[in-house]
Short mmCIF file of C-alpha atoms and ligand atoms in Angstrom, two decimals:
data_model
loop_
_atom_site.label_atom_id
_atom_site.label_comp_id
_atom_site.label_asym_id
_atom_site.label_seq_id
_atom_site.Cartn_x
_atom_site.Cartn_y
_atom_site.Cartn_z
CA MET A 224 14.07 26.48 13.28
CA THR A 225 11.81 27.09 16.25
CA ILE A 226 9.56 24.15 16.97
CA PRO A 227 6.17 25.15 18.39
CA ALA A 228 4.65 23.38 21.40
CA THR A 229 1.37 22.53 19.64
CA MET A 230 0.32 21.77 16.07
CA ARG A 231 -2.51 21.08 13.59
CA ALA A 232 -3.29 17.38 13.19
CA LEU A 233 -6.01 14.88 12.33
CA GLN A 234 -6.94 12.94 15.42
CA GLN A 235 -8.85 9.65 15.31
CA THR A 236 -11.21 9.77 18.28
CA SER A 237 -12.92 6.34 18.09
CA LEU A 238 -12.76 3.02 16.24
CA ALA A 239 -15.94 3.87 14.30
CA GLY A 240 -14.02 4.80 11.13
CA PRO A 241 -13.04 8.02 9.32
CA GLN A 242 -16.25 9.76 10.47
CA ASP A 243 -14.48 10.22 13.82
CA LEU A 244 -11.30 11.66 12.36
CA ARG A 245 -11.19 15.26 13.63
CA LEU A 246 -9.04 18.27 12.76
CA VAL A 247 -7.49 19.64 15.95
CA THR A 248 -5.16 22.60 16.34
CA ASP A 249 -3.71 22.08 19.79
CA VAL A 250 -2.05 18.66 19.78
CA ALA A 251 1.36 18.59 21.48
CA VAL A 252 4.28 18.37 19.04
CA PRO A 253 5.88 14.96 19.77
CA ILE A 254 9.39 14.77 21.19
CA PRO A 255 11.78 12.30 19.50
CA GLY A 256 12.95 9.56 21.85
CA PRO A 257 16.26 7.68 21.64
CA GLY A 258 16.78 6.48 18.07
CA ASP A 259 14.02 8.73 16.67
CA VAL A 260 13.91 11.86 14.55
CA LEU A 261 11.27 14.60 14.36
CA ILE A 262 10.31 15.75 10.87
CA HIS A 263 8.40 18.86 9.76
CA VAL A 264 5.87 17.07 7.57
CA ALA A 265 5.67 18.43 4.01
CA VAL A 266 3.22 15.83 2.72
CA ALA A 267 1.61 12.70 4.18
CA GLY A 268 0.58 9.61 2.22
CA VAL A 269 -2.88 8.09 2.66
CA ASN A 270 -2.99 4.28 2.83
CA PHE A 271 -5.68 1.65 3.28
CA VAL A 272 -4.08 0.83 6.63
CA ASP A 273 -5.41 4.21 7.87
CA ILE A 274 -8.92 2.77 7.38
CA SER A 275 -8.02 -0.51 9.12
CA GLN A 276 -6.62 1.42 12.09
CA ALA A 277 -9.67 3.72 12.22
CA ARG A 278 -11.92 0.62 12.27
CA GLY A 279 -9.82 -1.27 14.83
CA THR A 280 -9.16 -4.13 12.38
CA PHE A 281 -5.38 -3.58 12.23
CA ALA A 282 -3.49 -5.98 14.51
CA HIS A 283 -1.98 -4.13 17.50
CA GLY A 284 -3.12 -0.79 16.03
CA PRO A 285 -3.13 2.50 17.97
CA CYS A 286 -5.84 3.24 20.56
CA PRO A 287 -7.92 6.40 20.17
CA PRO A 288 -7.37 9.23 20.53
CA TYR A 289 -4.33 9.09 18.24
CA VAL A 290 -2.89 11.22 15.44
CA ALA A 291 -3.61 9.23 12.28
CA GLY A 292 -1.44 8.57 9.22
CA ILE A 293 1.61 6.33 8.88
CA GLU A 294 3.56 7.75 5.90
CA GLY A 295 5.32 11.10 6.02
CA VAL A 296 7.84 13.09 4.01
CA GLY A 297 9.63 16.09 5.50
CA VAL A 298 12.79 17.69 6.81
CA VAL A 299 14.46 16.47 10.03
CA VAL A 300 14.14 19.27 12.61
CA ALA A 301 15.20 17.44 15.80
CA VAL A 302 16.94 14.18 16.63
CA GLY A 303 16.68 11.91 19.65
CA GLU A 304 19.52 10.55 21.75
CA GLY A 305 22.08 8.51 19.83
CA VAL A 306 20.97 9.57 16.36
CA THR A 307 23.69 10.60 13.94
CA GLU A 308 21.87 9.82 10.68
CA PRO A 309 19.77 11.26 9.18
CA SER A 310 21.11 14.60 10.36
CA LEU A 311 19.24 17.86 10.93
CA GLY A 312 18.03 19.36 7.64
CA THR A 313 17.87 16.06 5.73
CA ARG A 314 14.66 15.53 3.72
CA VAL A 315 13.39 12.03 4.46
CA VAL A 316 10.47 9.69 3.84
CA GLY A 317 9.45 7.29 6.58
CA VAL A 318 6.75 5.15 8.12
CA GLY A 319 5.51 5.30 11.69
CA ILE A 320 3.12 2.36 11.93
CA THR A 321 1.45 3.64 15.10
CA GLY A 322 0.41 6.89 13.40
CA GLY A 323 1.38 10.54 13.52
CA ALA A 324 1.78 11.52 9.84
CA PHE A 325 -1.43 13.57 9.44
CA ALA A 326 0.13 16.45 11.35
CA GLU A 327 2.61 19.30 11.03
CA TYR A 328 5.31 17.31 12.89
CA MET A 329 5.90 13.56 13.11
CA VAL A 330 8.32 11.26 14.92
CA LEU A 331 9.98 8.52 12.85
CA PRO A 332 12.48 5.79 13.76
CA ALA A 333 15.82 7.13 12.45
CA ALA A 334 16.76 3.70 11.08
CA GLY A 335 13.71 3.70 8.79
CA ALA A 336 13.88 7.38 7.69
CA VAL A 337 15.17 7.19 4.12
CA PRO A 338 16.67 10.33 2.51
CA VAL A 339 14.55 11.51 -0.42
CA PRO A 340 16.65 10.92 -3.53
CA GLU A 341 18.26 13.94 -5.20
CA GLY A 342 15.91 15.60 -7.69
CA TRP A 343 12.73 14.05 -6.27
CA SER A 344 9.87 16.24 -5.00
CA ASP A 345 8.31 15.45 -1.62
CA GLU A 346 5.31 13.91 -3.41
CA ASP A 347 7.53 11.74 -5.62
CA ALA A 348 8.72 9.93 -2.49
CA LEU A 349 5.23 8.82 -1.42
CA GLY A 350 4.82 5.12 -2.10
CA LEU A 351 8.54 4.40 -1.91
CA LEU A 352 8.30 2.63 1.47
CA VAL A 353 4.72 1.29 1.50
CA ASN A 354 2.96 0.67 -1.82
CA TRP A 355 5.91 0.02 -4.12
CA PRO A 356 7.87 -2.47 -1.98
CA THR A 357 4.63 -4.30 -1.12
CA ALA A 358 3.72 -4.63 -4.79
CA LEU A 359 7.25 -5.64 -5.79
CA ALA A 360 7.67 -8.16 -2.95
CA ALA A 361 4.34 -9.73 -3.96
CA LEU A 362 5.43 -10.04 -7.61
CA ARG A 363 9.02 -11.02 -6.82
CA PRO A 364 10.61 -12.42 -4.67
CA LEU A 365 7.48 -13.94 -3.05
CA GLY A 366 5.36 -14.38 -6.18
CA CYS A 367 8.33 -15.46 -8.33
CA LEU A 368 6.78 -13.89 -11.44
CA THR A 369 8.60 -14.68 -14.68
CA ARG A 370 8.28 -13.34 -18.24
CA GLY A 371 5.31 -14.85 -20.11
CA GLU A 372 3.37 -15.80 -16.98
CA THR A 373 -0.13 -14.52 -16.26
CA VAL A 374 -0.78 -12.45 -13.14
CA LEU A 375 -4.17 -11.46 -11.72
CA ILE A 376 -3.95 -8.14 -9.87
CA HIS A 377 -6.90 -7.04 -7.72
CA ALA A 378 -7.56 -3.38 -6.83
CA ALA A 379 -5.43 -2.53 -9.86
CA ALA A 380 -6.48 1.14 -9.94
CA GLY A 381 -5.35 1.70 -6.36
CA ALA A 382 -2.00 2.99 -5.14
CA THR A 383 -0.46 -0.44 -4.57
CA GLY A 384 -2.28 -2.00 -7.51
CA GLN A 385 -1.06 0.59 -10.04
CA ALA A 386 2.53 0.05 -8.96
CA ALA A 387 2.06 -3.71 -9.28
CA VAL A 388 0.57 -3.39 -12.75
CA ARG A 389 3.41 -1.16 -13.99
CA MET A 390 6.03 -3.59 -12.73
CA ALA A 391 4.23 -6.71 -14.00
CA VAL A 392 3.89 -5.18 -17.48
CA HIS A 393 7.59 -4.25 -17.37
CA TYR A 394 8.50 -7.83 -16.40
CA GLY A 395 6.71 -9.16 -19.48
CA ALA A 396 3.71 -10.78 -17.77
CA THR A 397 0.20 -11.01 -19.16
CA VAL A 398 -1.78 -8.86 -16.74
CA ILE A 399 -5.42 -9.45 -15.83
CA ALA A 400 -6.61 -6.62 -13.59
CA THR A 401 -9.73 -6.11 -11.50
CA ALA A 402 -11.21 -2.72 -10.63
CA SER A 403 -14.55 -0.96 -10.27
CA PRO A 404 -15.95 -0.22 -13.77
CA ASP A 405 -15.46 3.57 -13.56
CA LYS A 406 -11.71 2.98 -13.08
CA HIS A 407 -11.24 0.65 -16.07
CA ASP A 408 -9.92 3.37 -18.39
CA ALA A 409 -7.25 4.32 -15.82
CA VAL A 410 -6.20 0.66 -15.54
CA ARG A 411 -6.15 0.12 -19.33
CA ALA A 412 -3.88 3.16 -19.66
CA LEU A 413 -1.28 1.27 -17.61
CA GLY A 414 -1.01 -1.38 -20.33
CA VAL A 415 -2.96 -4.30 -18.84
CA ASP A 416 -4.12 -7.07 -21.19
CA HIS A 417 -7.56 -7.54 -19.63
CA VAL A 418 -9.60 -5.72 -17.01
CA LEU A 419 -12.48 -7.30 -15.11
CA ASP A 420 -15.22 -5.80 -12.93
CA SER A 421 -14.11 -6.22 -9.30
CA HIS A 422 -17.78 -6.30 -8.20
CA SER A 423 -18.57 -9.35 -10.38
CA ASN A 424 -19.08 -12.79 -8.86
CA ARG A 425 -17.77 -14.40 -12.06
CA ILE A 426 -14.10 -13.35 -11.70
CA ALA A 427 -12.79 -16.93 -11.40
CA ASP A 428 -14.76 -18.10 -14.48
CA GLU A 429 -13.55 -15.11 -16.49
CA VAL A 430 -9.88 -15.68 -15.53
CA LEU A 431 -10.15 -19.38 -16.41
CA GLN A 432 -11.69 -18.46 -19.75
CA LEU A 433 -8.92 -15.93 -20.49
CA THR A 434 -6.23 -18.48 -19.62
CA GLY A 435 -7.63 -21.41 -21.61
CA GLY A 436 -8.81 -23.11 -18.42
CA ASP A 437 -5.35 -23.08 -16.76
CA GLY A 438 -5.77 -20.17 -14.36
CA ALA A 439 -3.32 -17.40 -13.45
CA ASP A 440 0.24 -18.29 -12.48
CA LEU A 441 0.18 -15.62 -9.79
CA VAL A 442 -2.58 -13.71 -7.98
CA LEU A 443 -2.01 -10.52 -5.97
CA GLU A 444 -4.77 -10.83 -3.39
CA SER A 445 -5.53 -7.65 -1.43
CA VAL A 446 -9.30 -7.89 -1.12
CA GLY A 447 -10.16 -10.93 0.99
CA GLY A 448 -13.79 -11.81 1.70
CA ALA A 449 -15.49 -13.64 -1.16
CA THR A 450 -12.74 -12.47 -3.53
CA LEU A 451 -10.20 -14.78 -1.86
CA GLU A 452 -12.28 -17.80 -2.87
CA ALA A 453 -12.42 -16.49 -6.45
CA SER A 454 -8.66 -15.90 -6.40
CA LEU A 455 -7.93 -19.46 -5.28
CA ALA A 456 -10.26 -20.87 -7.94
CA ALA A 457 -8.64 -18.65 -10.59
CA THR A 458 -5.09 -19.90 -9.84
CA ARG A 459 -3.24 -22.54 -11.85
CA ARG A 460 -3.28 -25.91 -10.05
CA VAL A 461 -0.04 -27.17 -8.42
CA THR A 462 2.34 -24.38 -9.52
CA GLY A 463 0.15 -21.29 -9.11
CA ARG A 464 0.83 -18.78 -6.31
CA VAL A 465 -1.54 -16.51 -4.37
CA VAL A 466 0.16 -13.74 -2.40
CA VAL A 467 -2.25 -12.49 0.28
CA TYR A 468 -1.48 -8.99 1.56
CA GLY A 469 -4.81 -7.27 2.18
CA VAL A 470 -8.33 -7.82 3.49
CA ALA A 471 -9.99 -4.61 2.29
CA GLY A 472 -13.24 -6.50 1.73
CA GLY A 473 -13.13 -8.48 4.99
CA ASP A 474 -11.41 -11.56 6.34
CA ALA A 475 -11.65 -15.00 4.76
CA SER A 476 -10.38 -18.45 5.66
CA ILE A 477 -8.76 -21.37 3.86
CA SER A 478 -8.99 -24.92 5.20
CA GLY A 479 -6.58 -27.81 4.83
CA TRP A 480 -9.35 -29.68 3.02
CA ASP A 481 -9.59 -26.79 0.60
CA LEU A 482 -5.87 -26.90 -0.22
CA ILE A 483 -5.79 -30.69 -0.63
CA TYR A 484 -9.03 -31.36 -2.48
CA THR A 485 -10.18 -28.11 -4.09
CA ASN A 486 -7.46 -25.49 -4.60
CA GLN A 487 -4.02 -27.11 -4.91
CA VAL A 488 -2.11 -23.80 -4.95
CA HIS A 489 0.64 -22.01 -3.00
CA VAL A 490 -0.72 -19.45 -0.54
CA ILE A 491 1.84 -16.87 0.65
CA GLY A 492 1.25 -14.21 3.29
CA LEU A 493 2.90 -10.80 2.99
CA ASN A 494 3.24 -8.06 5.58
CA ILE A 495 5.81 -5.48 4.53
CA GLY A 496 6.67 -4.53 8.14
CA THR A 497 7.44 -8.16 8.98
CA LEU A 498 9.44 -8.53 5.77
CA ILE A 499 11.57 -5.51 6.76
CA ARG A 500 12.17 -6.86 10.28
CA SER A 501 12.51 -10.60 9.56
CA ALA A 502 14.16 -10.60 6.15
CA PRO A 503 16.14 -7.33 5.90
CA HIS A 504 18.37 -8.77 3.17
CA LEU A 505 15.27 -9.43 1.04
CA PHE A 506 13.95 -5.92 1.74
CA GLY A 507 17.34 -4.52 0.69
CA GLU A 508 17.08 -6.40 -2.60
CA VAL A 509 13.52 -5.14 -3.11
CA MET A 510 14.58 -1.52 -2.51
CA ALA A 511 17.58 -1.85 -4.84
CA GLU A 512 15.28 -3.19 -7.57
CA LEU A 513 12.79 -0.36 -6.92
CA PHE A 514 15.47 2.28 -7.49
CA HIS A 515 16.45 0.44 -10.66
CA LEU A 516 12.80 0.53 -11.81
CA VAL A 517 12.56 4.24 -10.99
CA ALA A 518 15.71 4.91 -13.04
CA ALA A 519 14.20 2.88 -15.90
CA GLY A 520 11.03 5.04 -15.78
CA VAL A 521 8.77 2.16 -14.69
CA LEU A 522 7.86 3.81 -11.36
CA GLY A 523 7.69 7.43 -10.25
CA GLY A 524 6.55 10.51 -12.10
CA HIS A 525 2.92 9.74 -11.26
CA ARG A 526 1.78 12.44 -8.88
CA PRO A 527 -0.61 11.61 -6.03
CA THR A 528 -3.88 13.49 -5.72
CA VAL A 529 -3.21 16.00 -2.96
CA TYR A 530 -5.72 17.46 -0.48
CA ASP A 531 -5.54 19.83 2.47
CA LEU A 532 -5.29 18.15 5.86
CA ALA A 533 -8.81 19.37 6.72
CA GLU A 534 -10.19 17.22 3.89
CA GLY A 535 -8.68 14.07 5.42
CA PRO A 536 -11.93 12.61 6.82
CA LYS A 537 -13.63 12.98 3.42
CA VAL A 538 -10.62 11.50 1.59
CA LEU A 539 -10.48 8.47 3.90
CA ALA A 540 -14.24 7.95 3.59
CA GLU A 541 -13.86 7.94 -0.20
CA LEU A 542 -10.96 5.47 -0.01
CA GLU A 543 -13.07 3.18 2.16
CA SER A 544 -16.04 3.40 -0.20
CA ARG A 545 -13.87 2.42 -3.22
CA ALA A 546 -14.33 5.84 -4.86
CA THR A 547 -10.63 6.68 -5.32
CA THR A 548 -7.95 5.97 -7.92
CA GLY A 549 -4.19 6.04 -7.41
CA LYS A 550 -2.15 7.50 -4.55
CA LEU A 551 -3.76 10.06 -2.24
CA ALA A 552 -1.92 12.56 -0.05
CA LEU A 553 -2.60 15.24 2.57
CA LEU A 554 -0.83 18.58 3.05
CA PRO A 555 -0.57 19.49 6.76
N1 NAP B 277 0.42 -6.37 3.80
C1 NAP B 277 1.05 -5.22 3.63
O1 NAP B 277 2.17 -5.04 4.09
C2 NAP B 277 0.39 -4.13 2.84
C3 NAP B 277 1.08 -2.96 2.50
C4 NAP B 277 0.44 -2.01 1.70
C5 NAP B 277 -0.88 -2.22 1.31
N2 NAP B 277 -1.53 -3.35 1.71
C6 NAP B 277 -2.92 -3.63 1.28
O2 NAP B 277 -3.00 -3.41 -0.11
C7 NAP B 277 -4.33 -3.01 -0.42
C8 NAP B 277 -4.27 -1.74 -1.23
O3 NAP B 277 -3.86 -0.68 -0.38
P1 NAP B 277 -3.82 0.81 -0.94
O4 NAP B 277 -3.46 1.68 0.21
O5 NAP B 277 -3.02 0.85 -2.18
O6 NAP B 277 -5.37 1.09 -1.27
P2 NAP B 277 -6.06 1.26 -2.71
O7 NAP B 277 -5.79 0.05 -3.53
O8 NAP B 277 -5.71 2.59 -3.27
O9 NAP B 277 -7.59 1.26 -2.32
C9 NAP B 277 -8.27 0.09 -1.99
C10 NAP B 277 -9.01 -0.51 -3.20
O10 NAP B 277 -9.37 -1.85 -2.88
C11 NAP B 277 -10.48 -2.22 -3.68
N3 NAP B 277 -11.50 -2.90 -2.90
C12 NAP B 277 -12.04 -4.07 -3.22
N4 NAP B 277 -12.96 -4.43 -2.33
C13 NAP B 277 -13.03 -3.46 -1.42
C14 NAP B 277 -13.84 -3.24 -0.27
N5 NAP B 277 -14.76 -4.12 0.11
N6 NAP B 277 -13.65 -2.12 0.44
C15 NAP B 277 -12.73 -1.22 0.06
N7 NAP B 277 -11.92 -1.37 -1.04
C16 NAP B 277 -12.10 -2.49 -1.77
C17 NAP B 277 -11.08 -0.93 -4.25
O11 NAP B 277 -10.79 -0.94 -5.66
P3 NAP B 277 -11.95 -1.27 -6.74
O12 NAP B 277 -13.19 -0.55 -6.25
O13 NAP B 277 -11.41 -0.71 -8.00
O14 NAP B 277 -12.12 -2.76 -6.73
C18 NAP B 277 -10.32 0.18 -3.53
O15 NAP B 277 -10.19 1.33 -4.32
C19 NAP B 277 -5.08 -2.90 0.90
O16 NAP B 277 -5.79 -4.10 1.14
C20 NAP B 277 -3.97 -2.72 1.90
O17 NAP B 277 -4.34 -3.12 3.20
C21 NAP B 277 -0.93 -4.29 2.45
#
């Protein structure tokens, strides 16, 4: 295959958000360095991290101008020095945390480029390395969810939230979900026990009422801001766990005083990139369990909503304004 010198891509030109994401047609095709592969992108996954990077709120994020997008699926068309696997022609899914997926070609670290399983479409593989492992790590091993426990899942209609709900239902938990009201039907269809309005300021009271005053055993906290306070108040004292993995609604803080005198709960931070680097054995276990869940029909088979690359700025603006449901993807 002949690789062109330039390509179509979505370039983030400022840290003012998706309004400054621009379609360009003359970006240089990247060259894979040692340990990297170049893929011809078939489909790119949209993630909330794209918003954080476009707003400059992602720690050590890329500096504009940069080609946006972290999650790509495609065929390996060139390999850098020292790379033997994946070989040329292999269809892979991978994450490049500094961007590059919203383009015709993307560089990925070879070590993190996972072959797309036999029989899966390109779109099936979206979520495999970002949303699903994050949701599973939050439920187990970090959240230690067991059958019969109650879990509160925020942003339950979103890409990560839907995966978390499916798995929590499968594991035999009682699931209390939060979502914007227009997404409640989509969340109910996943089999949740209760769904609450994510815009309400009574979430903690409602969870306590639903749990006979005990609170949830586990909370998947991806919203931050005022919602973190509600999550802490809605968690079972002493044994309850709050796994914090997102701040979509803004940052929030917890004091020592808070944990000793107000919310006696376990607070656990989750960053999937750090988990991969610092606890590879745990990530291996998470991925093995994910493939087991796919084989059992718990995950997969739920197609993302796909848009042309040119619609990227609109799609990201909708994700930021809470107007979307499920996994979103762009076709370069
Ligand atoms: N730590 C990690 O390693 C890691 C990895 C993957 C994802 N994440 C985090 O997981 C969360 C979900 O990511 P995703 O890509 O699957 O996105 P998503 O859930 O598809 O979309 C975000 C959802 O968050 C909810 N939300 C609540 N308050 C919000 C606010 N003020 N602004 C925007 N959205 C708000 C909205 O749902 P409702 O309107 O229905 O409430 C919105 O649809 C994000 O916080 C993301 O950063 C973290």
